Short mmCIF file of C-alpha atoms in Angstrom, two decimals:
data_model
loop_
_atom_site.label_atom_id
_atom_site.label_comp_id
_atom_site.label_asym_id
_atom_site.label_seq_id
_atom_site.Cartn_x
_atom_site.Cartn_y
_atom_site.Cartn_z
CA MET A 1 -0.52 0.15 -0.18
CA LYS A 2 2.82 2.13 0.45
CA HIS A 3 4.44 3.76 -2.90
CA SER A 4 6.53 6.10 -4.10
CA MET A 5 6.14 8.85 -6.27
CA ILE A 6 8.27 9.02 -10.27
CA ARG A 7 11.47 11.06 -10.06
CA GLY A 8 12.80 11.33 -13.28
CA VAL A 9 16.31 10.27 -13.59
CA ALA A 10 18.86 13.10 -14.87
CA ALA A 11 19.47 12.10 -18.19
CA VAL A 12 16.31 11.63 -18.72
CA GLY A 13 15.42 15.60 -18.16
CA ALA A 14 18.32 16.27 -20.06
CA VAL A 15 17.00 14.47 -23.04
CA LEU A 16 13.65 16.20 -22.55
CA ALA A 17 14.69 19.90 -22.13
CA MET A 18 16.53 18.95 -25.81
CA THR A 19 13.44 17.53 -28.03
CA VAL A 20 10.36 18.30 -26.13
CA ALA A 21 10.24 21.53 -28.20
CA MET A 22 9.57 19.11 -30.90
CA ALA A 23 7.63 16.40 -29.53
CA ALA A 24 5.11 19.90 -29.26
CA CYS A 25 4.50 20.44 -32.63
CA ALA A 26 4.14 16.88 -33.24
CA PRO A 27 0.81 16.81 -36.24
CA ALA A 28 -2.22 15.27 -34.98
CA ALA A 29 -2.33 11.97 -36.35
CA ASP A 30 -4.20 10.83 -39.60
CA ASP A 31 -6.02 7.71 -37.58
CA ASP A 32 -3.63 5.12 -36.34
CA ASN A 33 -4.97 3.11 -38.58
CA GLY A 34 -7.64 2.76 -36.80
CA LYS A 35 -6.75 1.82 -33.27
CA LEU A 36 -6.30 3.77 -29.93
CA VAL A 37 -2.06 4.09 -29.15
CA ALA A 38 -2.76 4.09 -25.21
CA PHE A 39 0.13 3.73 -22.51
CA GLY A 40 0.27 1.68 -19.35
CA PRO A 41 1.42 0.26 -16.93
CA GLN A 42 1.26 -4.03 -17.88
CA GLY A 43 1.42 -6.90 -14.07
CA ASP A 44 2.09 -10.01 -14.12
CA ASN A 45 -1.31 -11.70 -14.77
CA GLY A 46 -1.35 -11.37 -18.87
CA SER A 47 -1.49 -8.48 -21.39
CA LEU A 48 -3.53 -5.71 -21.18
CA LYS A 49 -4.19 -6.74 -24.62
CA ASP A 50 -5.94 -10.19 -23.45
CA ASN A 51 -7.47 -8.47 -20.42
CA LEU A 52 -10.71 -8.31 -20.10
CA PHE A 53 -12.04 -5.31 -19.32
CA THR A 54 -10.05 -4.39 -22.49
CA GLN A 55 -12.08 -6.22 -25.05
CA GLU A 56 -14.70 -4.90 -22.92
CA VAL A 57 -14.46 -2.07 -23.37
CA GLU A 58 -13.12 -2.13 -27.48
CA LYS A 59 -16.41 -3.47 -27.82
CA LYS A 60 -18.58 -1.56 -25.61
CA PHE A 61 -16.91 2.03 -26.64
CA ASP A 62 -15.92 0.67 -30.61
CA ILE A 63 -12.29 1.25 -29.83
CA ASP A 64 -9.08 -1.07 -31.48
CA PHE A 65 -6.71 -0.78 -28.37
CA ASP A 66 -2.38 -0.37 -29.68
CA TRP A 67 -0.55 -1.16 -25.87
CA GLN A 68 2.27 0.79 -25.72
CA THR A 69 2.69 -1.62 -22.15
CA THR A 70 5.87 -1.46 -19.05
CA THR A 71 5.65 -2.75 -15.92
CA TYR A 72 4.77 -1.86 -12.26
CA ASP A 73 8.37 -1.20 -11.66
CA GLY A 74 8.06 2.71 -11.02
CA SER A 75 11.38 3.93 -11.91
CA VAL A 76 11.26 1.36 -15.15
CA ALA A 77 8.11 2.56 -15.91
CA GLY A 78 8.39 6.86 -14.72
CA GLU A 79 11.67 6.37 -17.19
CA LYS A 80 9.67 5.13 -19.93
CA ARG A 81 6.91 7.59 -19.84
CA GLN A 82 8.89 10.13 -19.57
CA VAL A 83 11.47 8.81 -22.89
CA SER A 84 7.84 8.74 -24.78
CA LEU A 85 7.85 11.82 -24.37
CA ALA A 86 10.85 13.03 -25.06
CA SER A 87 11.29 11.36 -28.06
CA GLY A 88 8.20 12.79 -29.50
CA ASP A 89 6.89 8.97 -30.32
CA TYR A 90 4.30 9.30 -27.71
CA PRO A 91 1.47 7.38 -27.79
CA ASP A 92 -2.32 8.58 -28.73
CA ALA A 93 -3.81 8.43 -24.52
CA TYR A 94 -1.73 8.02 -21.13
CA PHE A 95 -3.54 5.45 -18.61
CA LEU A 96 -1.02 5.28 -15.87
CA VAL A 97 -1.52 3.92 -11.91
CA PRO A 98 -0.58 6.59 -9.25
CA TRP A 99 2.04 4.87 -7.62
CA VAL A 100 3.60 3.95 -10.66
CA ASP A 101 3.49 6.42 -13.24
CA ALA A 102 1.92 9.40 -13.17
CA PHE A 103 2.08 12.61 -14.29
CA SER A 104 3.21 15.05 -11.62
CA ARG A 105 1.61 18.33 -11.88
CA ALA A 106 4.71 20.13 -12.86
CA GLU A 107 4.38 17.69 -16.04
CA ILE A 108 0.88 18.16 -16.71
CA LEU A 109 0.61 22.03 -16.66
CA LYS A 110 4.51 22.05 -18.58
CA TYR A 111 3.13 19.70 -21.36
CA GLY A 112 -0.33 20.84 -21.92
CA GLN A 113 0.90 24.22 -22.38
CA GLN A 114 3.18 22.83 -25.00
CA GLY A 115 0.09 21.29 -26.72
CA VAL A 116 1.84 17.61 -25.95
CA LEU A 117 -1.29 17.08 -23.79
CA VAL A 118 -4.49 18.74 -24.78
CA PRO A 119 -6.92 20.39 -22.73
CA LEU A 120 -9.69 17.92 -22.12
CA ASP A 121 -13.04 20.30 -20.61
CA ASP A 122 -14.60 20.40 -24.30
CA LEU A 123 -14.65 16.91 -24.40
CA ILE A 124 -16.21 15.80 -20.42
CA ASP A 125 -18.94 19.30 -21.42
CA GLU A 126 -20.13 17.00 -24.34
CA TYR A 127 -19.19 13.15 -23.89
CA ALA A 128 -18.52 12.95 -20.24
CA PRO A 129 -22.11 13.62 -18.48
CA ASN A 130 -21.04 10.83 -15.15
CA LEU A 131 -18.02 12.99 -14.77
CA LYS A 132 -19.78 16.12 -14.47
CA GLU A 133 -21.87 14.86 -12.51
CA ARG A 134 -18.93 13.20 -9.96
CA PHE A 135 -16.81 16.96 -10.10
CA GLU A 136 -20.01 18.51 -8.59
CA GLU A 137 -20.51 16.12 -6.16
CA LYS A 138 -16.85 16.87 -5.54
CA PRO A 139 -15.86 20.11 -6.04
CA ASP A 140 -12.74 19.61 -4.85
CA TRP A 141 -11.88 16.81 -7.36
CA LYS A 142 -12.71 19.64 -10.46
CA GLN A 143 -10.97 22.65 -8.72
CA SER A 144 -7.81 19.60 -7.45
CA VAL A 145 -7.68 18.65 -12.02
CA THR A 146 -8.73 22.18 -13.19
CA ALA A 147 -5.08 23.61 -14.82
CA PRO A 148 -4.54 27.45 -13.46
CA ASP A 149 -5.27 28.93 -17.05
CA GLY A 150 -8.44 27.18 -16.80
CA HIS A 151 -8.30 24.08 -18.62
CA ILE A 152 -7.95 20.68 -18.12
CA TYR A 153 -5.34 18.21 -18.95
CA ALA A 154 -5.02 14.87 -17.13
CA ILE A 155 -7.99 13.16 -14.57
CA THR A 156 -6.76 12.41 -11.25
CA GLN A 157 -8.08 10.29 -8.72
CA TRP A 158 -9.85 10.55 -6.61
CA SER A 159 -10.54 8.34 -3.42
CA GLU A 160 -12.28 8.68 0.07
CA CYS A 161 -10.99 5.01 1.40
CA PHE A 162 -12.24 5.65 5.33
CA HIS A 163 -8.61 4.11 6.53
CA CYS A 164 -6.64 5.57 4.39
CA SER A 165 -7.89 9.17 4.85
CA PHE A 166 -6.44 8.56 8.76
CA PRO A 167 -2.60 7.07 7.23
CA SER A 168 -1.17 6.69 10.90
CA LYS A 169 -2.20 4.46 13.55
CA LEU A 170 -0.77 2.41 16.87
CA TRP A 171 -1.63 -1.42 16.57
CA VAL A 172 -0.99 -2.75 19.96
CA ASN A 173 -0.94 -6.59 21.10
CA THR A 174 -3.98 -6.17 22.94
CA THR A 175 -3.58 -9.67 24.18
CA TRP A 176 0.14 -9.00 25.33
CA LEU A 177 -2.34 -6.17 27.54
CA ASP A 178 -4.70 -8.35 28.44
CA LYS A 179 -1.80 -11.17 29.82
CA LEU A 180 -0.43 -8.72 32.15
CA GLY A 181 -3.02 -6.58 33.04
CA LEU A 182 -3.25 -3.32 31.23
CA GLU A 183 -5.25 -1.12 30.02
CA ALA A 184 -4.97 0.65 26.23
CA PRO A 185 -2.69 3.36 27.06
CA THR A 186 -3.81 7.35 26.53
CA THR A 187 -1.18 9.32 26.92
CA THR A 188 2.32 9.50 26.40
CA GLU A 189 3.82 8.20 29.45
CA GLU A 190 1.34 5.80 30.35
CA LEU A 191 2.18 4.31 26.43
CA ARG A 192 5.48 4.37 27.62
CA GLU A 193 4.69 2.36 30.82
CA VAL A 194 3.26 -0.43 28.36
CA LEU A 195 6.13 -0.52 26.08
CA ARG A 196 7.88 -0.70 29.62
CA ALA A 197 6.44 -3.85 30.21
CA PHE A 198 6.01 -5.24 26.90
CA LYS A 199 10.11 -5.33 27.29
CA ASN A 200 10.35 -6.52 30.54
CA ASP A 201 7.27 -8.56 32.08
CA ASP A 202 8.20 -11.57 29.58
CA PRO A 203 4.06 -10.91 27.85
CA ASN A 204 5.13 -14.20 25.21
CA GLY A 205 6.08 -16.27 28.10
CA ASN A 206 9.15 -17.62 26.67
CA GLY A 207 11.20 -16.94 29.57
CA VAL A 208 13.75 -15.36 26.98
CA ALA A 209 13.77 -11.50 26.79
CA ASP A 210 13.12 -11.18 22.71
CA GLU A 211 10.41 -8.78 22.77
CA VAL A 212 9.91 -5.84 20.55
CA PRO A 213 8.07 -3.57 22.05
CA LEU A 214 7.87 -1.24 18.51
CA SER A 215 9.08 -1.06 15.77
CA ALA A 216 8.14 0.35 11.61
CA SER A 217 9.28 1.68 9.20
CA ALA A 218 10.84 3.63 6.78
CA SER A 219 8.21 4.25 4.00
CA GLU A 220 5.82 4.87 7.02
CA PRO A 221 8.03 7.52 9.10
CA ILE A 222 7.15 6.76 12.44
CA MET A 223 6.80 10.58 13.47
CA ASN A 224 3.28 10.83 12.35
CA PHE A 225 1.84 9.21 14.79
CA PHE A 226 3.37 10.37 18.01
CA MET A 227 3.98 13.26 16.74
CA ASN A 228 0.48 14.20 16.98
CA ALA A 229 0.95 14.70 20.62
CA PHE A 230 3.30 17.55 20.41
CA THR A 231 1.83 19.25 17.52
CA TYR A 232 0.06 18.16 14.04
CA ALA A 233 2.58 15.94 11.42
CA PRO A 234 1.52 15.66 8.13
CA VAL A 235 1.77 12.76 6.27
CA GLY A 236 5.50 12.24 6.15
CA GLY A 237 6.62 9.54 3.91
CA PRO A 238 10.37 8.75 1.92
CA SER A 239 9.23 11.02 -1.18
CA SER A 240 6.62 13.14 0.45
CA PRO A 241 7.83 17.34 1.37
CA PRO A 242 9.11 18.47 4.36
CA PRO A 243 6.10 18.87 6.65
CA MET A 244 4.72 21.49 6.53
CA VAL A 245 1.43 23.49 8.02
CA MET A 246 -0.16 26.67 8.26
CA ASP A 247 0.24 29.46 10.65
CA GLY A 248 -2.69 31.26 10.00
CA ASP A 249 -2.28 32.06 6.46
CA LYS A 250 1.24 31.64 6.85
CA VAL A 251 3.05 28.83 5.10
CA THR A 252 5.35 26.97 8.13
CA LEU A 253 7.44 23.91 8.63
CA ALA A 254 6.47 21.98 11.69
CA SER A 255 9.45 20.39 11.74
CA THR A 256 11.54 23.43 14.00
CA SER A 257 8.95 24.24 16.30
CA ASP A 258 9.23 23.85 19.91
CA ALA A 259 6.38 21.47 19.72
CA TRP A 260 7.86 19.14 17.03
CA ARG A 261 11.67 19.40 18.78
CA GLU A 262 9.61 18.01 22.20
CA GLY A 263 8.59 14.92 20.50
CA LEU A 264 11.55 14.19 18.88
CA LYS A 265 13.04 14.30 22.21
CA TYR A 266 9.81 11.90 23.45
CA LEU A 267 11.06 9.88 20.90
CA ALA A 268 14.49 9.93 21.51
CA SER A 269 13.89 8.60 25.60
CA LEU A 270 12.33 5.75 24.36
CA ALA A 271 14.94 4.90 21.67
CA SER A 272 17.17 4.73 24.44
CA GLU A 273 15.52 2.69 26.78
CA GLY A 274 15.05 0.28 24.50
CA LEU A 275 11.72 0.61 23.38
CA LEU A 276 11.67 1.76 21.14
CA ASP A 277 13.71 -0.58 17.87
CA SER A 278 16.31 1.77 16.38
CA ALA A 279 15.12 0.16 13.18
CA ALA A 280 12.37 1.33 13.19
CA LEU A 281 13.68 4.63 11.02
CA THR A 282 15.38 2.72 8.08
CA GLN A 283 14.78 -1.02 7.83
CA ASN A 284 11.80 -1.48 5.25
CA GLY A 285 8.66 -2.78 4.75
CA GLU A 286 10.04 -6.74 4.08
CA ALA A 287 11.78 -6.11 7.24
CA LEU A 288 9.36 -4.96 9.77
CA LYS A 289 6.77 -8.35 8.67
CA ALA A 290 9.20 -10.31 9.35
CA ILE A 291 9.50 -9.41 13.09
CA GLY A 292 5.67 -9.49 13.13
CA ASP A 293 6.40 -12.67 11.72
CA ASN A 294 9.06 -14.13 13.81
CA ALA A 295 8.92 -17.88 13.53
CA ASP A 296 10.45 -18.77 17.52
CA ALA A 297 7.80 -15.99 19.41
CA GLU A 298 5.78 -13.32 18.69
CA ILE A 299 7.79 -10.71 19.79
CA LEU A 300 6.30 -7.60 18.09
CA GLY A 301 4.43 -5.78 20.61
CA SER A 302 2.95 -2.12 18.97
CA ALA A 303 3.75 -1.16 14.78
CA ALA A 304 2.89 2.23 13.97
CA VAL A 305 1.61 0.92 10.17
CA LEU A 306 -1.44 1.64 8.48
CA HIS A 307 -3.20 -1.57 8.75
CA PRO A 308 -1.30 -5.12 10.47
CA TYR A 309 -0.66 -6.93 7.45
CA GLU A 310 1.39 -4.84 6.88
CA PHE A 311 3.68 -6.31 9.68
CA VAL A 312 2.34 -9.72 10.25
CA THR A 313 0.90 -12.06 7.80
CA ALA A 314 -3.17 -13.00 7.77
CA ASN A 315 -4.00 -16.43 8.73
CA SER A 316 -1.24 -16.74 10.64
CA PRO A 317 -0.97 -20.33 12.10
CA ASP A 318 -0.86 -19.06 15.45
CA GLY A 319 -3.40 -16.50 15.10
CA ARG A 320 -1.38 -13.92 16.54
CA ASP A 321 -2.84 -11.26 13.05
CA THR A 322 -5.55 -10.97 14.73
CA HIS A 323 -4.16 -10.29 18.09
CA TYR A 324 -3.50 -6.38 16.94
CA ASP A 325 -5.65 -3.68 17.63
CA ALA A 326 -5.30 -0.23 16.90
CA ILE A 327 -5.94 2.63 19.98
CA ALA A 328 -6.95 6.19 19.90
CA PRO A 329 -4.35 8.63 19.49
CA VAL A 330 -2.76 9.68 22.60
CA ALA A 331 -2.26 13.12 24.28
CA GLY A 332 0.83 14.05 24.95
CA PRO A 333 2.06 16.28 28.24
CA ASP A 334 0.30 19.67 26.78
CA GLY A 335 -3.14 17.45 26.35
CA THR A 336 -2.42 17.77 22.54
CA GLN A 337 -4.64 14.60 20.98
CA LEU A 338 -4.17 14.70 17.17
CA ALA A 339 -4.11 12.30 14.31
CA THR A 340 -2.22 12.51 10.64
CA TRP A 341 -5.01 13.11 8.29
CA ARG A 342 -5.16 12.57 4.10
CA SER A 343 -6.52 14.39 1.65
CA PRO A 344 -9.26 12.24 -0.52
CA VAL A 345 -7.04 14.30 -3.31
CA ASN A 346 -4.32 12.84 -5.69
CA PRO A 347 -2.59 15.20 -7.51
CA LEU A 348 -1.00 13.07 -10.48
CA GLY A 349 -3.14 12.93 -13.22
CA MET A 350 -4.30 8.94 -14.27
CA PHE A 351 -5.36 9.83 -18.04
CA ALA A 352 -4.35 12.12 -20.36
CA LEU A 353 -4.62 12.65 -24.69
CA THR A 354 -2.16 13.85 -27.02
CA ASN A 355 -1.78 15.97 -29.33
CA LYS A 356 -1.67 12.42 -32.13
CA SER A 357 -5.06 11.62 -31.02
CA THR A 358 -7.98 12.23 -33.18
CA GLU A 359 -11.16 13.28 -32.59
CA GLU A 360 -13.10 10.33 -33.17
CA GLU A 361 -10.65 8.92 -30.65
CA ARG A 362 -10.94 11.34 -27.98
CA VAL A 363 -14.36 10.93 -28.11
CA LYS A 364 -14.19 7.58 -27.69
CA ALA A 365 -11.19 7.91 -24.78
CA ILE A 366 -13.25 10.12 -22.74
CA LYS A 367 -16.61 8.10 -22.76
CA LEU A 368 -14.45 5.65 -21.53
CA ILE A 369 -13.36 7.46 -18.92
CA ASP A 370 -16.71 8.55 -18.90
CA TYR A 371 -18.07 5.02 -17.86
CA ILE A 372 -14.81 3.78 -15.43
CA VAL A 373 -16.44 6.63 -12.65
CA THR A 374 -20.09 5.12 -12.31
CA ASP A 375 -20.47 3.10 -9.40
CA ASP A 376 -20.66 -0.31 -12.21
CA GLY A 377 -17.98 1.26 -14.42
CA THR A 378 -15.57 0.98 -11.17
CA LYS A 379 -16.93 -2.19 -10.33
CA ARG A 380 -16.23 -3.34 -13.28
CA ALA A 381 -12.38 -2.02 -13.94
CA ALA A 382 -10.67 -1.72 -10.58
CA MET A 383 -12.19 -5.00 -9.57
CA GLY A 384 -13.61 -6.97 -11.95
CA PRO A 385 -16.62 -9.35 -12.94
CA GLU A 386 -19.59 -9.93 -11.28
CA GLY A 387 -19.79 -12.96 -10.48
CA GLU A 388 -15.83 -13.45 -10.18
CA ALA A 389 -14.79 -10.21 -7.65
CA TRP A 390 -17.81 -9.04 -6.51
CA VAL A 391 -21.93 -10.59 -6.31
CA PRO A 392 -24.72 -8.12 -5.40
CA ALA A 393 -26.34 -7.17 -1.11
CA GLU A 394 -28.18 -9.67 -0.40
CA PRO A 395 -31.47 -8.98 1.97
CA GLY A 396 -29.71 -9.51 5.45
CA ASP A 397 -26.91 -8.57 4.83
CA VAL A 398 -24.93 -5.58 6.24
CA ALA A 399 -22.69 -2.88 4.53
CA LEU A 400 -19.38 -1.46 6.35
CA ASP A 401 -21.36 1.56 7.42
CA PRO A 402 -24.31 -0.22 8.82
CA GLU A 403 -26.32 3.34 8.85
CA LEU A 404 -26.14 2.62 4.57
CA ASP A 405 -27.96 0.29 1.84
CA PRO A 406 -26.06 -2.43 1.19
CA THR A 407 -24.68 -2.47 -2.45
CA PHE A 408 -22.12 -5.62 -3.26
CA ARG A 409 -19.92 -8.17 -1.39
CA PRO A 410 -16.11 -7.74 -2.73
CA LEU A 411 -15.11 -11.37 -3.20
CA THR A 412 -11.93 -12.45 -2.44
CA TYR A 413 -9.25 -11.43 -4.64
CA ASP A 414 -7.92 -13.47 -7.36
CA GLU A 415 -4.14 -12.31 -8.40
CA THR A 416 -3.69 -14.19 -10.89
CA SER A 417 -7.44 -12.55 -12.54
CA ASN A 418 -6.61 -10.75 -15.40
CA ALA A 419 -10.28 -9.59 -15.86
CA ALA A 420 -9.51 -5.64 -14.79
CA TRP A 421 -7.72 -3.02 -15.23
CA ARG A 422 -7.30 -2.83 -11.08
CA SER A 423 -5.53 -0.04 -10.54
CA MET A 424 -5.40 1.48 -13.48
CA GLY A 425 -8.81 2.16 -13.35
CA GLN A 426 -9.21 3.41 -9.98
CA TYR A 427 -10.46 6.80 -11.02
CA TRP A 428 -13.47 6.40 -8.70
CA ASP A 429 -13.69 5.77 -4.66
CA SER A 430 -16.44 7.83 -2.74
CA LEU A 431 -16.61 7.23 1.28
CA GLU A 432 -20.95 6.08 0.47
CA PHE A 433 -19.78 3.96 -2.95
CA ARG A 434 -17.02 1.91 -0.55
CA ASN A 435 -18.99 2.24 2.85
CA SER A 436 -22.15 0.59 1.47
CA GLN A 437 -20.22 -2.37 0.46
CA VAL A 438 -20.94 -5.23 2.71
CA PHE A 439 -18.23 -7.19 4.49
CA PRO A 440 -18.24 -10.11 7.65
CA GLU A 441 -18.94 -8.76 10.96
CA ASP A 442 -16.40 -11.10 12.78
CA ILE A 443 -13.74 -8.28 11.94
CA TYR A 444 -10.52 -10.86 13.13
CA THR A 445 -11.30 -12.12 9.95
CA THR A 446 -9.86 -11.60 6.91
CA ASP A 447 -13.70 -11.18 5.22
CA GLY A 448 -13.47 -9.09 7.50
CA TYR A 449 -10.70 -6.82 7.63
CA GLU A 450 -12.36 -3.56 6.21
CA ARG A 451 -14.94 -3.50 9.03
CA ARG A 452 -11.45 -4.34 11.03
CA LEU A 453 -10.31 -0.83 9.51
CA LEU A 454 -13.11 1.08 10.03
CA GLN A 455 -13.40 0.61 13.77
CA ALA A 456 -9.41 1.37 14.12
CA THR A 457 -10.17 4.72 12.11
CA GLN A 458 -13.10 5.47 14.27
CA LEU A 459 -10.75 6.16 16.58
CA TYR A 460 -9.30 9.03 14.46
CA GLU A 461 -11.80 10.16 13.53
CA PRO A 462 -12.40 12.33 16.45
CA TYR A 463 -8.63 14.10 16.09
CA GLN A 464 -8.50 14.98 13.08
CA PRO A 465 -7.14 18.46 12.66
CA ASP A 466 -8.63 21.60 11.94
CA GLU A 467 -8.79 22.81 8.21
CA SER A 468 -6.89 26.25 9.01
CA VAL A 469 -3.86 24.09 10.18
CA LEU A 470 -3.97 21.75 6.80
CA PHE A 471 -0.79 23.22 4.24
CA PRO A 472 -3.50 22.31 0.65
CA ALA A 473 -0.50 20.66 -1.38
CA GLU A 474 -2.43 18.41 -3.34
CA LYS A 475 -4.37 21.66 -5.11
CA LEU A 476 -1.66 24.18 -5.10
CA TRP A 477 -0.14 24.32 -9.09
CA PRO A 478 3.85 24.92 -9.77
CA ASN A 479 5.31 27.56 -11.87
CA GLU A 480 6.57 26.98 -15.03
CA ASP A 481 9.37 29.20 -13.89
CA THR A 482 10.46 28.14 -10.42
CA SER A 483 9.19 24.92 -10.46
CA ALA A 484 12.71 23.07 -11.67
CA GLU A 485 14.48 25.13 -8.32
CA LEU A 486 11.18 24.49 -5.75
CA ALA A 487 11.69 20.28 -6.49
CA ASP A 488 15.11 20.91 -5.99
CA LEU A 489 14.96 22.30 -2.53
CA GLN A 490 11.64 20.62 -1.59
CA THR A 491 14.35 16.86 -2.11
CA ASN A 492 17.52 18.55 -0.33
CA ILE A 493 15.52 19.59 3.14
CA ALA A 494 12.96 16.67 3.25
CA ASN A 495 15.94 14.68 2.85
CA TYR A 496 18.00 16.51 5.47
CA VAL A 497 14.60 16.76 8.54
CA THR A 498 14.25 12.89 7.43
CA GLN A 499 18.73 12.71 8.10
CA ALA A 500 18.57 14.79 11.09
CA GLN A 501 15.26 13.35 13.17
CA ALA A 502 16.69 9.64 13.02
CA GLU A 503 19.64 11.01 14.10
CA PHE A 504 18.42 12.77 16.53
CA ILE A 505 16.43 9.92 18.09
CA THR A 506 18.56 7.32 17.78
CA GLY A 507 21.20 9.86 20.07
CA GLN A 508 24.06 10.22 17.20
CA ARG A 509 22.77 14.06 17.63
CA ASP A 510 21.70 15.25 21.14
CA ILE A 511 18.56 16.73 21.34
CA ASN A 512 18.52 18.23 24.45
CA ASP A 513 21.37 20.15 23.04
CA ASP A 514 20.43 23.76 22.19
CA GLY A 515 23.16 24.19 20.13
CA ALA A 516 22.19 21.04 18.38
CA TRP A 517 18.56 21.91 17.63
CA GLN A 518 20.30 25.25 16.29
CA ALA A 519 22.79 23.69 14.04
CA TYR A 520 20.06 21.72 12.64
CA LEU A 521 17.59 24.94 12.20
CA ASP A 522 20.84 26.64 11.07
CA ASP A 523 22.12 23.95 8.39
CA LEU A 524 18.02 23.93 7.23
CA GLU A 525 18.66 28.07 6.51
CA GLY A 526 22.18 27.07 4.48
CA LEU A 527 19.68 24.51 2.71
CA GLY A 528 17.03 27.80 1.35
CA LEU A 529 14.18 27.13 3.93
CA SER A 530 13.58 30.76 3.92
CA GLN A 531 13.65 30.95 -0.08
CA PHE A 532 11.35 27.43 -0.15
CA LEU A 533 8.68 28.59 1.90
CA GLN A 534 8.45 31.53 0.05
CA MET A 535 7.73 29.84 -2.64
CA GLN A 536 5.06 28.14 -1.01
CA GLN A 537 3.60 30.76 0.24
CA ASP A 538 4.10 32.63 -3.37
CA LEU A 539 1.91 29.30 -4.71
CA TYR A 540 -0.96 29.58 -1.58
CA ASP A 541 -1.46 32.57 -2.18
CA ALA A 542 -2.53 32.55 -5.55
CA LEU A 543 -5.07 29.38 -4.62
#
């Protein structure tokens, strides 16, 4: 579930700079021999050409696809997409996946204004009534796809996955809590006492001090959960921007505040006691899961991630996958108690048409997207056929949200099926669409897992931050003249913040030393922090 945004390699960027002008001037194709040349990632489960959904929509919309495919390896796919544009040999249409090879906002604006990507707004007005209706339902979605010049050059994803909207949860081994006679912690100090008990009181009962009280992975920084007991922590990750928040109408960097420093002091104190696994700051998801799945004994006390199956295998032989429950956000020393929130807006472009496409091809393609954003189209494109991937709700079924009428029940996900576009067809996932689905009421079964995640997330919803503190990164469009400089500043600052925080937590730097903290602040300034914040402020002010 953790995916990184694509960054082009330097060599490709150089080629793009030299050749994109020629590409932008490429004339529209005659008719591509009647085929819609389409670029898209292709999985190991079969070809896009032979995909059952591809074949169905070819008939439904009189489209004959000619696929240019790549893999789901983000670095390879992103580079191949960039090369296609740089060479001028690009397709009629792009069908992309956000976490693989989707267009960044800077790319959307760049290629749109150069004429490589054609405006979709007139096509949507005339041929996409369902998409227009979705935009009216979710005006933030329309705002997010509309470039500053008023045109729509790419369609993005709208996802109101409820449990994904609060991605930073702490999952605690409640079997261990019960065995040790402990209550779920509600404050940072109560949590410290629980972790001490996990470390020292042999909750797995094997007589060996092998317990790991708390761990995580670098892809979901542990700050995302713990910092919210001190000050608001935006969603962070390896490819995320540095943690920006709003102070009134002013863009600020949260990780320079005194409150953020207090959070680092707390985490450093956990690490110094051996309560926080030092590997949590650097290890990948596979390493975290190796701890959760440890063969000799159950050793993991808690993990700060999106969901339990990230750190323990479903249907574990000893049932340990049922031992973990989310606890509500803990309160810090001054009563701060917040939860990291993720916007349903994904700013990355999934679908776009180029100037190589004919008018007839554009109409057919936009009608296809218009179908995919319907409830039926979403089920078919992203999940699969009725009876294979899902079945209609029956009398007595209970929706994920019991207050909603149940609509359909997803079936077990078949990894080998080549009947749907899956991630490439996930444009629409509203809260109502998702929460009207039917799932078993036993939350500790794999089929009832989604309900388990919903119930866990309900503990976090009351602590959603006030909108006034949220930096609306997903709503901002880059300035073409400064986007490259801004991207470089962002990368350098984000990397430094991540590195320095790890060093403070592990004791390589002394977080209690005022001089060490000032040196950190000075280093950020030397990396261009003031300039970076001013550039972000200018983009915010332009909203």
